[in-house]
């Protein structure tokens, strides 16, 4: 069998084809060889992502253990690393104090169960690193003939920007023996969902691996097995064309509309099947796409803040009309906040703003310096309460302000403490209660918070999720008979999902967009030929994230970071396959 290999020299993207007569059963590892991992002191360039999986060689075999093995993994502060900066709008990589080109000290317990390497801690972990938090995902272990007595491990991880939501995805790989002897660890980060900071980051690191005892290992394994079993059945986008001819693969991939280099991944759910695509990095397909960490950005305004206030209204009727100033002392001192309700803040219609021009306040240097960059709750809330003048009556004009959602989260947090005691927490008691029935991946069980004793959840951004999480969350919201109907105020929920013709929400962006209770909506009547006005509810996130919930029981989503929003062609194709009008 003839094999054709393509070698591309980045960043020139000059590719050469090498043709050989090596048979498939003689396929040998040429990247991250045992000699390299055991002896090399420098990793000159990133390698193809296949090097971090067993598919690169035909000699790979699964590791089987009669009993799980428990390990304590530590990454020492001895790392040889290189970084190639592709975009850095805020000059992070130029600031030595940020240490962007240094890995955080990663420490974790994980369980070797069959071919799986399961981290005990799956949420974002903060360290003393000034820029990065990190998330470690489930990896794999296998044997290769050339590795001798060593087994080979590969573990996905991500670097998550401190106090923000930018997420950079990587993989690490090393050799180890049953006694804990290890090789160097090779790692690389060559993809991200981050508009303003893009780079390739790679190198070698010293690690230690020690046997340990994990008390709840059986529960960790059981939960992971259940996590995998809960995922929707997956097919490729190529298969979608065969199953549903009107849904072209290129349309779903947003080809021609979103630069492929900016696309993280995309998918469509129809008839309980999850059709997936993307996961391309600058060095091939990411080998652990099921657990690739995705930043929510403003999807959180919908699935956390929006549904959170609907949950409160259901359990505490009238709470949506409570006054912000009664629960946020910093705002009570400013008359501009008089009469602003919880629901006004959710709708980003407080009436308090500097400019009504789309995203001018949101993208201003002042908003970044005074709200997004500060790490403490007092700094954030003082700016919100003191700096925005009253320019419209509350509830009459939509102006995009993530700060309003943070303000709502603050007010709800105080309301819950007054009702249920100081231990009450908006995220733990409401968000998790809303989504726990779906048994989502563990990365959804944390959110960004202020870095102080208050630990205020952001609610407007800061969640992390996997592709199956967003597919099942959106499908559940799109299902008129879902369990959410029992947990949410029906009127608010119907308005958000565009089921109330008399309440489409406030005008947003232009005449075809509305914003209601944390959700966007777009009028697609003109492109569907339906006789009645038809509004599609959707969620949107910074940089190029869209999740569209269509009335034909179909969900379409993509995560990208080039600043482009282009989901309408996919919605039109979905209507062609299965008409919205009926």
Tab-separated table of N, CA and C in Angstrom, residues 45-98:
chain	number	residue	atom	x	y	z
A	45	UNK	N	10.416	22.308	17.343
A	45	UNK	CA	9.177	22.769	16.723
A	45	UNK	C	8.007	21.928	17.225
A	46	UNK	N	6.789	22.437	17.115
A	46	UNK	CA	5.636	21.577	17.377
A	46	UNK	C	5.610	20.434	16.372
A	47	UNK	N	4.900	19.380	16.706
A	47	UNK	CA	4.796	18.220	15.833
A	47	UNK	C	3.331	18.015	15.461
A	48	UNK	N	3.106	17.147	14.483
A	48	UNK	CA	1.737	16.824	14.118
A	48	UNK	C	1.012	16.195	15.305
A	49	UNK	N	-0.261	16.531	15.456
A	49	UNK	CA	-1.036	16.074	16.608
A	49	UNK	C	-1.167	14.550	16.675
A	50	UNK	N	-0.987	13.872	15.562
A	50	UNK	CA	-1.054	12.412	15.588
A	50	UNK	C	0.006	11.813	16.507
A	51	UNK	N	1.083	12.560	16.754
A	51	UNK	CA	2.146	12.061	17.636
A	51	UNK	C	1.647	11.847	19.065
A	52	UNK	N	0.521	12.485	19.409
A	52	UNK	CA	-0.019	12.370	20.753
A	52	UNK	C	-1.152	11.342	20.830
A	53	UNK	N	-1.199	10.449	19.835
A	53	UNK	CA	-2.211	9.396	19.854
A	53	UNK	C	-1.601	8.092	19.377
A	54	UNK	N	-2.304	7.002	19.592
A	54	UNK	CA	-1.801	5.693	19.184
A	54	UNK	C	-1.944	5.455	17.688
A	55	UNK	N	-2.643	6.353	16.982
A	55	UNK	CA	-2.882	6.145	15.551
A	55	UNK	C	-1.632	6.336	14.709
A	56	UNK	N	-0.566	6.894	15.305
A	56	UNK	CA	0.641	7.171	14.537
A	56	UNK	C	1.452	5.900	14.256
A	57	UNK	N	1.127	4.805	14.919
A	57	UNK	CA	1.896	3.576	14.723
A	57	UNK	C	0.964	2.375	14.673
A	58	UNK	N	1.357	1.377	13.962
A	58	UNK	CA	0.557	0.150	13.872
A	58	UNK	C	0.902	-0.841	14.979
A	59	UNK	N	1.884	-0.514	15.825
A	59	UNK	CA	2.292	-1.458	16.885
A	59	UNK	C	1.620	-1.144	18.217
A	60	UNK	N	0.725	-0.162	18.241
A	60	UNK	CA	0.093	0.209	19.500
A	60	UNK	C	-0.848	-0.885	19.975
A	61	UNK	N	-0.858	-1.110	21.280
A	61	UNK	CA	-1.778	-2.067	21.878
A	61	UNK	C	-2.292	-1.505	23.191
A	62	UNK	N	-3.507	-1.869	23.538
A	62	UNK	CA	-4.129	-1.334	24.744
A	62	UNK	C	-3.447	-1.870	25.991
A	63	UNK	N	-3.434	-1.032	27.019
A	63	UNK	CA	-2.937	-1.440	28.323
A	63	UNK	C	-4.113	-1.946	29.139
A	64	UNK	N	-3.984	-3.093	29.722
A	64	UNK	CA	-5.040	-3.631	30.577
A	64	UNK	C	-4.480	-3.925	31.953
A	65	UNK	N	-5.197	-3.514	32.966
A	65	UNK	CA	-4.794	-3.783	34.347
A	65	UNK	C	-5.972	-4.420	35.076
A	66	UNK	N	-5.742	-5.473	35.819
A	66	UNK	CA	-6.845	-6.084	36.559
A	66	UNK	C	-7.429	-5.136	37.600
A	67	UNK	N	-6.599	-4.227	38.145
A	67	UNK	CA	-7.051	-3.257	39.127
A	67	UNK	C	-6.575	-1.862	38.714
A	68	UNK	N	-7.361	-0.821	39.006
A	68	UNK	CA	-6.912	0.546	38.711
A	68	UNK	C	-5.628	0.882	39.454
A	69	UNK	N	-4.808	1.727	38.841
A	69	UNK	CA	-3.557	2.186	39.450
A	69	UNK	C	-3.692	3.682	39.724
A	70	UNK	N	-3.272	4.109	40.914
A	70	UNK	CA	-3.407	5.502	41.320
A	70	UNK	C	-2.050	6.196	41.236
A	71	UNK	N	-2.057	7.404	40.651
A	71	UNK	CA	-0.799	8.125	40.455
A	71	UNK	C	-0.915	9.564	40.945
A	72	UNK	N	0.207	10.085	41.404
A	72	UNK	CA	0.355	11.504	41.707
A	72	UNK	C	1.335	12.076	40.703
A	73	UNK	N	0.862	13.002	39.870
A	73	UNK	CA	1.659	13.594	38.791
A	73	UNK	C	2.077	15.001	39.204
A	74	UNK	N	3.344	15.327	38.996
A	74	UNK	CA	3.837	16.680	39.284
A	74	UNK	C	4.728	17.142	38.147
A	75	UNK	N	4.491	18.352	37.695
A	75	UNK	CA	5.330	18.976	36.681
A	75	UNK	C	6.274	19.928	37.392
A	76	UNK	N	7.563	19.621	37.359
A	76	UNK	CA	8.556	20.439	38.055
A	76	UNK	C	8.759	21.765	37.335
A	77	UNK	N	9.350	22.704	38.059
A	77	UNK	CA	9.594	24.027	37.473
A	77	UNK	C	10.875	24.020	36.643
A	78	UNK	N	11.010	23.000	35.816
A	78	UNK	CA	12.160	22.897	34.911
A	78	UNK	C	11.616	22.564	33.535
A	79	UNK	N	11.367	23.598	32.772
A	79	UNK	CA	10.703	23.437	31.481
A	79	UNK	C	11.504	24.121	30.398
A	80	UNK	N	11.753	23.392	29.318
A	80	UNK	CA	12.331	23.999	28.117
A	80	UNK	C	11.166	24.260	27.187
A	81	UNK	N	10.843	25.520	26.947
A	81	UNK	CA	9.652	25.841	26.168
A	81	UNK	C	9.940	26.964	25.185
A	82	UNK	N	9.199	26.948	24.106
A	82	UNK	CA	9.284	28.002	23.101
A	82	UNK	C	7.872	28.469	22.760
A	83	UNK	N	7.774	29.717	22.339
A	83	UNK	CA	6.471	30.275	21.976
A	83	UNK	C	6.597	31.081	20.693
A	84	UNK	N	5.659	30.852	19.800
A	84	UNK	CA	5.551	31.627	18.565
A	84	UNK	C	4.250	32.416	18.642
A	85	UNK	N	4.327	33.723	18.791
A	85	UNK	CA	3.145	34.559	18.980
A	85	UNK	C	2.540	34.903	17.624
A	86	UNK	N	1.253	34.648	17.485
A	86	UNK	CA	0.542	34.911	16.249
A	86	UNK	C	-0.333	36.155	16.342
A	87	UNK	N	-0.830	36.429	17.539
A	87	UNK	CA	-1.626	37.641	17.764
A	87	UNK	C	-1.618	37.934	19.252
A	88	UNK	N	-1.440	39.188	19.610
A	88	UNK	CA	-1.416	39.572	21.016
A	88	UNK	C	-1.861	41.026	21.119
A	89	UNK	N	-3.163	41.249	21.145
A	89	UNK	CA	-3.717	42.600	21.107
A	89	UNK	C	-3.373	43.424	22.333
A	90	UNK	N	-3.179	42.769	23.481
A	90	UNK	CA	-2.947	43.511	24.721
A	90	UNK	C	-1.510	43.400	25.217
A	91	UNK	N	-0.625	42.840	24.417
A	91	UNK	CA	0.785	42.787	24.771
A	91	UNK	C	1.107	41.909	25.956
A	92	UNK	N	0.298	40.866	26.195
A	92	UNK	CA	0.549	39.976	27.334
A	92	UNK	C	1.923	39.318	27.245
A	93	UNK	N	2.288	38.860	26.050
A	93	UNK	CA	3.545	38.122	25.908
A	93	UNK	C	4.763	39.026	26.034
A	94	UNK	N	4.547	40.326	25.963
A	94	UNK	CA	5.650	41.264	26.092
A	94	UNK	C	5.922	41.630	27.545
A	95	UNK	N	5.019	41.237	28.439
A	95	UNK	CA	5.161	41.579	29.852
A	95	UNK	C	5.774	40.398	30.593
A	96	UNK	N	7.011	40.564	31.032
A	96	UNK	CA	7.687	39.457	31.710
A	96	UNK	C	6.960	39.045	32.980
A	97	UNK	N	6.261	39.975	33.594
A	97	UNK	CA	5.562	39.667	34.841
A	97	UNK	C	4.410	38.687	34.625
A	98	UNK	N	3.890	38.616	33.409
A	98	UNK	CA	2.760	37.723	33.129
A	98	UNK	C	3.186	36.268	32.941
